[in-house]
């Protein structure tokens, strides 16, 4: 079904059964009844669109592809995959509980407090797309994988599970925090542990809050680094990449730490502070 206008379910006796067949809307979805999505794909591909009404509207597969935006009025579940192909998914203080994979080539925005996207599946979830990311929560014991570089405009929330960034770069903006402490072997940001990886990059304002913990790790090792910034005259970034090997410059590898961190800054000046790096006792 391809609707050029809106779909309105008027009251609690209004039941729209998709019969597992795909539905696309160029208008709004006003749901005061029941939207039975089955195993279909629902696509929003209009201009400025909204989901409203007294009922919670959940989906199986959801594609957000408006020219401008899709605004929602309730928390909702996506029981398989969410694709943000274009435009912006405007969440405000509402949360998407996503059980499948996330592909984001557009943007999503939220209040950075209760809203955002929560990866809450039971098998490892995939994150792809170079769009703009708001608040992102990992709430999955099986974890999630990055398939390309991503940049978060809001907070990263590690509730449970390992966010495996592989070889890619995870960027946090000036106001982004990492929530969910304490971190550890089962709740961290994991990379491949080689020098060519990018790791985590955090942008800091000229007067940064401190300390800031990079909850980094590699497979089987939680090796965080904590930066306490006392002064910084200009905004800039610090990138930390844990390397699971002895440094190549070690003249006596048998008596050297079998682990090191590659740390890189950009744009920072007038900087004073300290960094504490925690290695595993076995290294």
mmCIF file of C-alpha atoms in Angstrom:
data_model
loop_
_atom_site.group_PDB
_atom_site.id
_atom_site.type_symbol
_atom_site.label_atom_id
_atom_site.label_comp_id
_atom_site.label_asym_id
_atom_site.label_seq_id
_atom_site.Cartn_x
_atom_site.Cartn_y
_atom_site.Cartn_z
ATOM 1 C CA UNK A 1 0.000 0.000 0.000
ATOM 2 C CA UNK A 2 1.392 3.378 -1.049
ATOM 3 C CA UNK A 3 -0.392 6.323 0.549
ATOM 4 C CA UNK A 4 0.102 9.831 -0.807
ATOM 5 C CA UNK A 5 -1.694 11.215 2.236
ATOM 6 C CA UNK A 6 -2.141 10.262 5.881
ATOM 7 C CA UNK A 7 -3.338 7.097 7.601
ATOM 8 C CA UNK A 8 -5.774 7.719 10.485
ATOM 9 C CA UNK A 9 -6.955 5.027 12.892
ATOM 10 C CA UNK A 10 -9.814 6.874 14.562
ATOM 11 C CA UNK A 11 -10.583 4.944 17.777
ATOM 12 C CA UNK A 12 -9.793 1.802 19.768
ATOM 13 C CA UNK A 13 -11.888 -0.304 17.389
ATOM 14 C CA UNK A 14 -9.828 0.805 14.400
ATOM 15 C CA UNK A 15 -7.542 -2.111 13.517
ATOM 16 C CA UNK A 16 -5.261 -1.871 10.501
ATOM 17 C CA UNK A 17 -3.954 -5.333 9.581
ATOM 18 C CA UNK A 18 -1.035 -5.107 7.145
ATOM 19 C CA UNK A 19 -1.196 -8.844 6.439
ATOM 20 C CA UNK A 20 2.647 -8.730 6.421
ATOM 21 C CA UNK A 21 2.533 -6.498 3.329
ATOM 22 C CA UNK A 22 4.682 -3.364 3.047
ATOM 23 C CA UNK A 23 3.164 0.063 3.694
ATOM 24 C CA UNK A 24 4.542 3.492 2.727
ATOM 25 C CA UNK A 25 3.159 6.875 3.746
ATOM 26 C CA UNK A 26 3.838 10.355 2.413
ATOM 27 C CA UNK A 27 1.591 11.883 5.068
ATOM 28 C CA UNK A 28 1.167 11.366 8.803
ATOM 29 C CA UNK A 29 0.206 8.334 10.871
ATOM 30 C CA UNK A 30 -2.464 9.164 13.451
ATOM 31 C CA UNK A 31 -2.986 6.036 15.533
ATOM 32 C CA UNK A 32 -5.779 5.846 18.095
ATOM 33 C CA UNK A 33 -6.331 2.160 17.374
ATOM 34 C CA UNK A 34 -4.084 -0.783 16.464
ATOM 35 C CA UNK A 35 -1.445 -0.952 13.745
ATOM 36 C CA UNK A 36 -0.722 -4.661 13.146
ATOM 37 C CA UNK A 37 2.661 -4.572 11.383
ATOM 38 C CA UNK A 38 3.196 -8.346 11.189
ATOM 39 C CA UNK A 39 6.503 -8.883 9.334
ATOM 40 C CA UNK A 40 6.182 -5.928 6.991
ATOM 41 C CA UNK A 41 8.319 -2.903 6.165
ATOM 42 C CA UNK A 42 6.787 0.479 7.008
ATOM 43 C CA UNK A 43 8.291 3.455 5.156
ATOM 44 C CA UNK A 44 7.788 7.172 5.777
ATOM 45 C CA UNK A 45 8.795 8.970 2.572
ATOM 46 C CA UNK A 46 7.004 12.316 2.560
ATOM 47 C CA UNK A 47 8.112 15.828 3.466
ATOM 48 C CA UNK A 48 7.430 16.909 7.064
ATOM 49 C CA UNK A 49 5.747 13.941 8.774
ATOM 50 C CA UNK A 50 4.634 12.841 12.222
ATOM 51 C CA UNK A 51 3.411 9.838 14.188
ATOM 52 C CA UNK A 52 0.728 10.816 16.708
ATOM 53 C CA UNK A 53 -2.361 9.506 18.464
ATOM 54 C CA UNK A 54 -3.136 7.845 21.789
ATOM 55 C CA UNK A 55 -1.789 4.397 20.848
ATOM 56 C CA UNK A 56 1.835 3.308 20.774
ATOM 57 C CA UNK A 57 2.836 2.433 17.211
ATOM 58 C CA UNK A 58 5.444 -0.317 16.955
ATOM 59 C CA UNK A 59 7.035 -1.663 13.804
ATOM 60 C CA UNK A 60 8.756 -4.741 12.391
ATOM 61 C CA UNK A 61 11.091 -3.122 9.826
ATOM 62 C CA UNK A 62 11.024 0.683 9.693
ATOM 63 C CA UNK A 63 12.520 2.986 7.064
ATOM 64 C CA UNK A 64 12.604 6.712 7.781
ATOM 65 C CA UNK A 65 13.087 8.512 4.459
ATOM 66 C CA UNK A 66 11.390 11.923 4.511
ATOM 67 C CA UNK A 67 12.684 14.965 2.705
ATOM 68 C CA UNK A 68 12.746 16.893 5.995
ATOM 69 C CA UNK A 69 11.675 15.062 9.170
ATOM 70 C CA UNK A 70 9.577 12.463 10.960
ATOM 71 C CA UNK A 71 8.517 13.467 14.503
ATOM 72 C CA UNK A 72 7.187 10.919 17.020
ATOM 73 C CA UNK A 73 5.066 11.353 20.144
ATOM 74 C CA UNK A 74 5.679 8.062 22.009
ATOM 75 C CA UNK A 75 8.393 5.577 22.831
ATOM 76 C CA UNK A 76 8.172 2.692 20.382
ATOM 77 C CA UNK A 77 9.774 -0.613 19.393
ATOM 78 C CA UNK A 78 11.314 -1.653 16.119
ATOM 79 C CA UNK A 79 11.337 -5.440 16.259
ATOM 80 C CA UNK A 80 13.852 -5.906 13.478
ATOM 81 C CA UNK A 81 15.814 -3.282 11.501
ATOM 82 C CA UNK A 82 15.705 0.521 11.518
ATOM 83 C CA UNK A 83 16.942 2.419 8.459
ATOM 84 C CA UNK A 84 17.220 6.212 8.496
ATOM 85 C CA UNK A 85 17.753 6.791 4.777
ATOM 86 C CA UNK A 86 17.263 10.571 4.629
ATOM 87 C CA UNK A 87 15.939 13.497 6.616
ATOM 88 C CA UNK A 88 15.771 13.499 10.396
ATOM 89 C CA UNK A 89 14.015 11.264 12.919
ATOM 90 C CA UNK A 90 12.961 13.713 15.654
ATOM 91 C CA UNK A 91 12.652 11.837 18.948
ATOM 92 C CA UNK A 92 12.770 14.566 21.597
ATOM 93 C CA UNK A 93 12.414 12.758 24.938
ATOM 94 C CA UNK A 94 11.170 9.541 23.290
ATOM 95 C CA UNK A 95 13.176 6.318 22.939
ATOM 96 C CA UNK A 96 13.356 3.757 20.164
ATOM 97 C CA UNK A 97 13.861 0.199 21.434
ATOM 98 C CA UNK A 98 15.647 -1.465 18.505
ATOM 99 C CA UNK A 99 15.995 -5.254 18.396
ATOM 100 C CA UNK A 100 17.774 -5.510 15.038
ATOM 101 C CA UNK A 101 20.336 -3.504 13.078
ATOM 102 C CA UNK A 102 20.676 0.274 12.696
ATOM 103 C CA UNK A 103 21.543 1.926 9.382
ATOM 104 C CA UNK A 104 21.766 5.723 9.531
ATOM 105 C CA UNK A 105 22.448 7.811 6.434
ATOM 106 C CA UNK A 106 20.318 10.715 7.645
ATOM 107 C CA UNK A 107 20.057 11.957 11.243
ATOM 108 C CA UNK A 108 18.234 11.461 14.485
ATOM 109 C CA UNK A 109 17.885 13.966 17.310
ATOM 110 C CA UNK A 110 16.808 13.686 20.953
ATOM 111 C CA UNK A 111 16.950 15.445 24.320
ATOM 112 C CA UNK A 112 20.106 13.550 25.438
ATOM 113 C CA UNK A 113 18.355 12.568 28.677
ATOM 114 C CA UNK A 114 15.652 9.960 28.115
ATOM 115 C CA UNK A 115 15.377 9.980 24.323
ATOM 116 C CA UNK A 116 17.510 8.297 21.687
ATOM 117 C CA UNK A 117 18.015 4.843 20.199
ATOM 118 C CA UNK A 118 18.537 1.827 22.447
ATOM 119 C CA UNK A 119 20.158 -1.266 20.934
ATOM 120 C CA UNK A 120 18.266 -3.874 22.971
ATOM 121 C CA UNK A 121 18.414 -7.099 20.997
ATOM 122 C CA UNK A 122 19.541 -10.574 22.039
ATOM 123 C CA UNK A 123 22.050 -11.230 19.225
ATOM 124 C CA UNK A 124 24.920 -8.962 18.155
ATOM 125 C CA UNK A 125 23.570 -5.866 16.413
ATOM 126 C CA UNK A 126 25.156 -3.956 13.530
ATOM 127 C CA UNK A 127 25.582 -0.179 13.243
ATOM 128 C CA UNK A 128 26.262 1.330 9.836
ATOM 129 C CA UNK A 129 25.898 4.626 8.014
ATOM 130 C CA UNK A 130 27.738 7.934 8.277
ATOM 131 C CA UNK A 131 24.721 10.019 9.293
ATOM 132 C CA UNK A 132 24.341 12.168 12.408
ATOM 133 C CA UNK A 133 23.824 10.187 15.633
ATOM 134 C CA UNK A 134 22.143 11.476 18.787
ATOM 135 C CA UNK A 135 22.068 9.583 22.085
ATOM 136 C CA UNK A 136 22.942 5.910 21.582
ATOM 137 C CA UNK A 137 22.468 3.198 24.199
ATOM 138 C CA UNK A 138 23.868 -0.333 24.121
ATOM 139 C CA UNK A 139 21.612 -2.576 26.224
ATOM 140 C CA UNK A 140 22.462 -5.978 24.755
ATOM 141 C CA UNK A 141 24.612 -8.651 26.413
ATOM 142 C CA UNK A 142 25.585 -9.887 22.929
ATOM 143 C CA UNK A 143 26.979 -6.437 22.061
ATOM 144 C CA UNK A 144 27.082 -4.443 18.827
ATOM 145 C CA UNK A 145 29.510 -3.906 15.937
ATOM 146 C CA UNK A 146 30.452 -0.724 14.091
ATOM 147 C CA UNK A 147 30.764 -1.123 10.319
ATOM 148 C CA UNK A 148 32.140 2.375 9.630
ATOM 149 C CA UNK A 149 33.254 5.538 11.443
ATOM 150 C CA UNK A 150 30.459 7.254 13.370
ATOM 151 C CA UNK A 151 30.172 10.521 15.308
ATOM 152 C CA UNK A 152 27.818 10.953 18.278
ATOM 153 C CA UNK A 153 26.358 14.398 18.944
ATOM 154 C CA UNK A 154 24.999 13.262 22.326
ATOM 155 C CA UNK A 155 25.908 10.670 24.949
ATOM 156 C CA UNK A 156 26.956 7.064 24.576
ATOM 157 C CA UNK A 157 25.234 4.885 27.189
ATOM 158 C CA UNK A 158 26.845 1.526 27.958
ATOM 159 C CA UNK A 159 24.148 -0.254 29.957
ATOM 160 C CA UNK A 160 25.340 -3.761 29.100
ATOM 161 C CA UNK A 161 27.402 -5.377 26.375
ATOM 162 C CA UNK A 162 30.545 -4.583 24.397
ATOM 163 C CA UNK A 163 30.542 -1.974 21.633
ATOM 164 C CA UNK A 164 33.046 -3.413 19.139
ATOM 165 C CA UNK A 165 34.315 -0.554 16.959
ATOM 166 C CA UNK A 166 36.725 -2.847 15.085
ATOM 167 C CA UNK A 167 39.145 -0.756 12.986
ATOM 168 C CA UNK A 168 36.849 2.273 12.931
ATOM 169 C CA UNK A 169 36.747 5.657 14.679
ATOM 170 C CA UNK A 170 34.146 6.464 17.319
ATOM 171 C CA UNK A 171 33.907 10.249 17.737
ATOM 172 C CA UNK A 172 32.233 12.019 20.667
ATOM 173 C CA UNK A 173 31.521 15.735 20.435
ATOM 174 C CA UNK A 174 32.300 18.367 23.081
ATOM 175 C CA UNK A 175 29.153 17.738 25.106
ATOM 176 C CA UNK A 176 29.089 13.950 24.760
ATOM 177 C CA UNK A 177 29.646 11.794 27.839
ATOM 178 C CA UNK A 178 29.959 8.031 28.246
ATOM 179 C CA UNK A 179 27.375 6.815 30.748
ATOM 180 C CA UNK A 180 27.104 3.437 32.433
ATOM 181 C CA UNK A 181 30.099 3.259 34.805
ATOM 182 C CA UNK A 182 31.520 1.110 36.244
ATOM 183 C CA UNK A 183 32.910 -0.386 33.049
ATOM 184 C CA UNK A 184 34.801 -3.641 32.645
ATOM 185 C CA UNK A 185 35.435 -6.720 30.530
ATOM 186 C CA UNK A 186 31.754 -7.158 29.687
ATOM 187 C CA UNK A 187 30.907 -3.467 29.278
ATOM 188 C CA UNK A 188 33.398 -1.385 27.275
ATOM 189 C CA UNK A 189 34.354 -0.009 23.856
ATOM 190 C CA UNK A 190 36.478 -2.650 22.152
ATOM 191 C CA UNK A 191 38.791 -2.262 19.157
ATOM 192 C CA UNK A 192 41.015 -4.716 17.279
ATOM 193 C CA UNK A 193 44.119 -3.759 19.283
ATOM 194 C CA UNK A 194 46.476 -2.913 16.415
ATOM 195 C CA UNK A 195 48.286 0.361 15.740
ATOM 196 C CA UNK A 196 46.351 1.033 12.524
ATOM 197 C CA UNK A 197 43.030 1.174 14.408
ATOM 198 C CA UNK A 198 41.472 4.573 15.137
ATOM 199 C CA UNK A 199 39.963 4.034 18.594
ATOM 200 C CA UNK A 200 37.930 6.714 20.385
ATOM 201 C CA UNK A 201 38.198 10.444 19.709
ATOM 202 C CA UNK A 202 36.703 12.893 22.206
ATOM 203 C CA UNK A 203 36.334 16.624 21.542
ATOM 204 C CA UNK A 204 36.768 18.857 24.585
ATOM 205 C CA UNK A 205 35.704 22.503 25.073
ATOM 206 C CA UNK A 206 38.175 25.153 26.184
ATOM 207 C CA UNK A 207 37.067 24.628 29.796
ATOM 208 C CA UNK A 208 36.479 20.879 29.887
ATOM 209 C CA UNK A 209 34.859 18.922 32.682
ATOM 210 C CA UNK A 210 37.201 16.382 34.189
ATOM 211 C CA UNK A 211 38.104 13.658 34.607
ATOM 212 C CA UNK A 212 37.023 11.828 31.466
ATOM 213 C CA UNK A 213 37.331 8.043 31.126
ATOM 214 C CA UNK A 214 37.953 6.326 27.805
ATOM 215 C CA UNK A 215 36.487 2.860 28.628
ATOM 216 C CA UNK A 216 38.688 1.165 26.034
ATOM 217 C CA UNK A 217 39.565 -2.461 25.618
ATOM 218 C CA UNK A 218 40.570 -5.239 23.271
ATOM 219 C CA UNK A 219 39.328 -8.814 23.267
ATOM 220 C CA UNK A 220 39.724 -10.202 26.777
ATOM 221 C CA UNK A 221 41.284 -7.021 28.201
ATOM 222 C CA UNK A 222 39.766 -3.904 29.739
ATOM 223 C CA UNK A 223 42.456 -1.187 29.601
ATOM 224 C CA UNK A 224 40.869 2.221 30.339
ATOM 225 C CA UNK A 225 42.551 5.599 30.261
ATOM 226 C CA UNK A 226 41.476 8.556 32.388
ATOM 227 C CA UNK A 227 42.320 12.163 31.475
ATOM 228 C CA UNK A 228 42.175 14.925 34.050
ATOM 229 C CA UNK A 229 42.388 18.266 32.253
ATOM 230 C CA UNK A 230 43.416 21.173 34.458
ATOM 231 C CA UNK A 231 43.603 23.823 31.742
ATOM 232 C CA UNK A 232 43.045 24.082 28.005
ATOM 233 C CA UNK A 233 43.141 27.387 26.137
ATOM 234 C CA UNK A 234 41.330 26.168 23.026
ATOM 235 C CA UNK A 235 38.847 23.451 22.124
ATOM 236 C CA UNK A 236 40.279 20.345 20.514
ATOM 237 C CA UNK A 237 40.286 16.578 20.563
ATOM 238 C CA UNK A 238 42.134 13.657 22.127
ATOM 239 C CA UNK A 239 42.173 10.276 20.418
ATOM 240 C CA UNK A 240 43.108 7.077 22.265
ATOM 241 C CA UNK A 241 43.815 3.752 20.572
ATOM 242 C CA UNK A 242 44.874 0.753 22.728
ATOM 243 C CA UNK A 243 47.498 -1.460 21.057
ATOM 244 C CA UNK A 244 47.710 -5.071 22.199
ATOM 245 C CA UNK A 245 51.452 -5.523 21.720
ATOM 246 C CA UNK A 246 54.877 -4.451 22.973
ATOM 247 C CA UNK A 247 55.964 -1.112 21.529
ATOM 248 C CA UNK A 248 58.238 -1.485 18.511
ATOM 249 C CA UNK A 249 60.843 0.845 20.038
ATOM 250 C CA UNK A 250 61.354 -1.328 23.141
ATOM 251 C CA UNK A 251 65.060 -2.251 23.299
ATOM 252 C CA UNK A 252 64.415 -5.138 25.698
ATOM 253 C CA UNK A 253 60.964 -6.573 24.827
ATOM 254 C CA UNK A 254 61.224 -9.223 27.538
ATOM 255 C CA UNK A 255 61.226 -6.457 30.159
ATOM 256 C CA UNK A 256 58.680 -4.157 28.511
ATOM 257 C CA UNK A 257 54.948 -3.797 28.987
ATOM 258 C CA UNK A 258 53.146 -6.024 26.481
ATOM 259 C CA UNK A 259 50.629 -3.301 25.831
ATOM 260 C CA UNK A 260 50.606 0.402 24.967
ATOM 261 C CA UNK A 261 48.319 3.249 23.961
ATOM 262 C CA UNK A 262 48.613 5.532 20.972
ATOM 263 C CA UNK A 263 47.428 8.991 22.031
ATOM 264 C CA UNK A 264 46.941 11.867 19.616
ATOM 265 C CA UNK A 265 45.629 15.386 20.146
ATOM 266 C CA UNK A 266 44.456 17.974 17.656
ATOM 267 C CA UNK A 267 43.675 21.673 18.074
ATOM 268 C CA UNK A 268 44.488 21.786 21.796
ATOM 269 C CA UNK A 269 46.768 24.527 23.113
ATOM 270 C CA UNK A 270 47.779 25.781 26.556
ATOM 271 C CA UNK A 271 47.089 22.307 27.859
ATOM 272 C CA UNK A 272 47.934 20.991 31.311
ATOM 273 C CA UNK A 273 46.638 17.790 32.767
ATOM 274 C CA UNK A 274 47.361 14.146 33.389
ATOM 275 C CA UNK A 275 46.577 10.766 31.923
ATOM 276 C CA UNK A 276 46.347 7.481 33.806
ATOM 277 C CA UNK A 277 46.497 4.281 31.735
ATOM 278 C CA UNK A 278 45.538 0.947 33.285
ATOM 279 C CA UNK A 279 47.085 -2.224 31.911
ATOM 280 C CA UNK A 280 46.199 -5.829 32.714
ATOM 281 C CA UNK A 281 48.456 -7.473 35.333
ATOM 282 C CA UNK A 282 49.306 -10.268 32.888
ATOM 283 C CA UNK A 283 50.960 -7.724 30.558
#
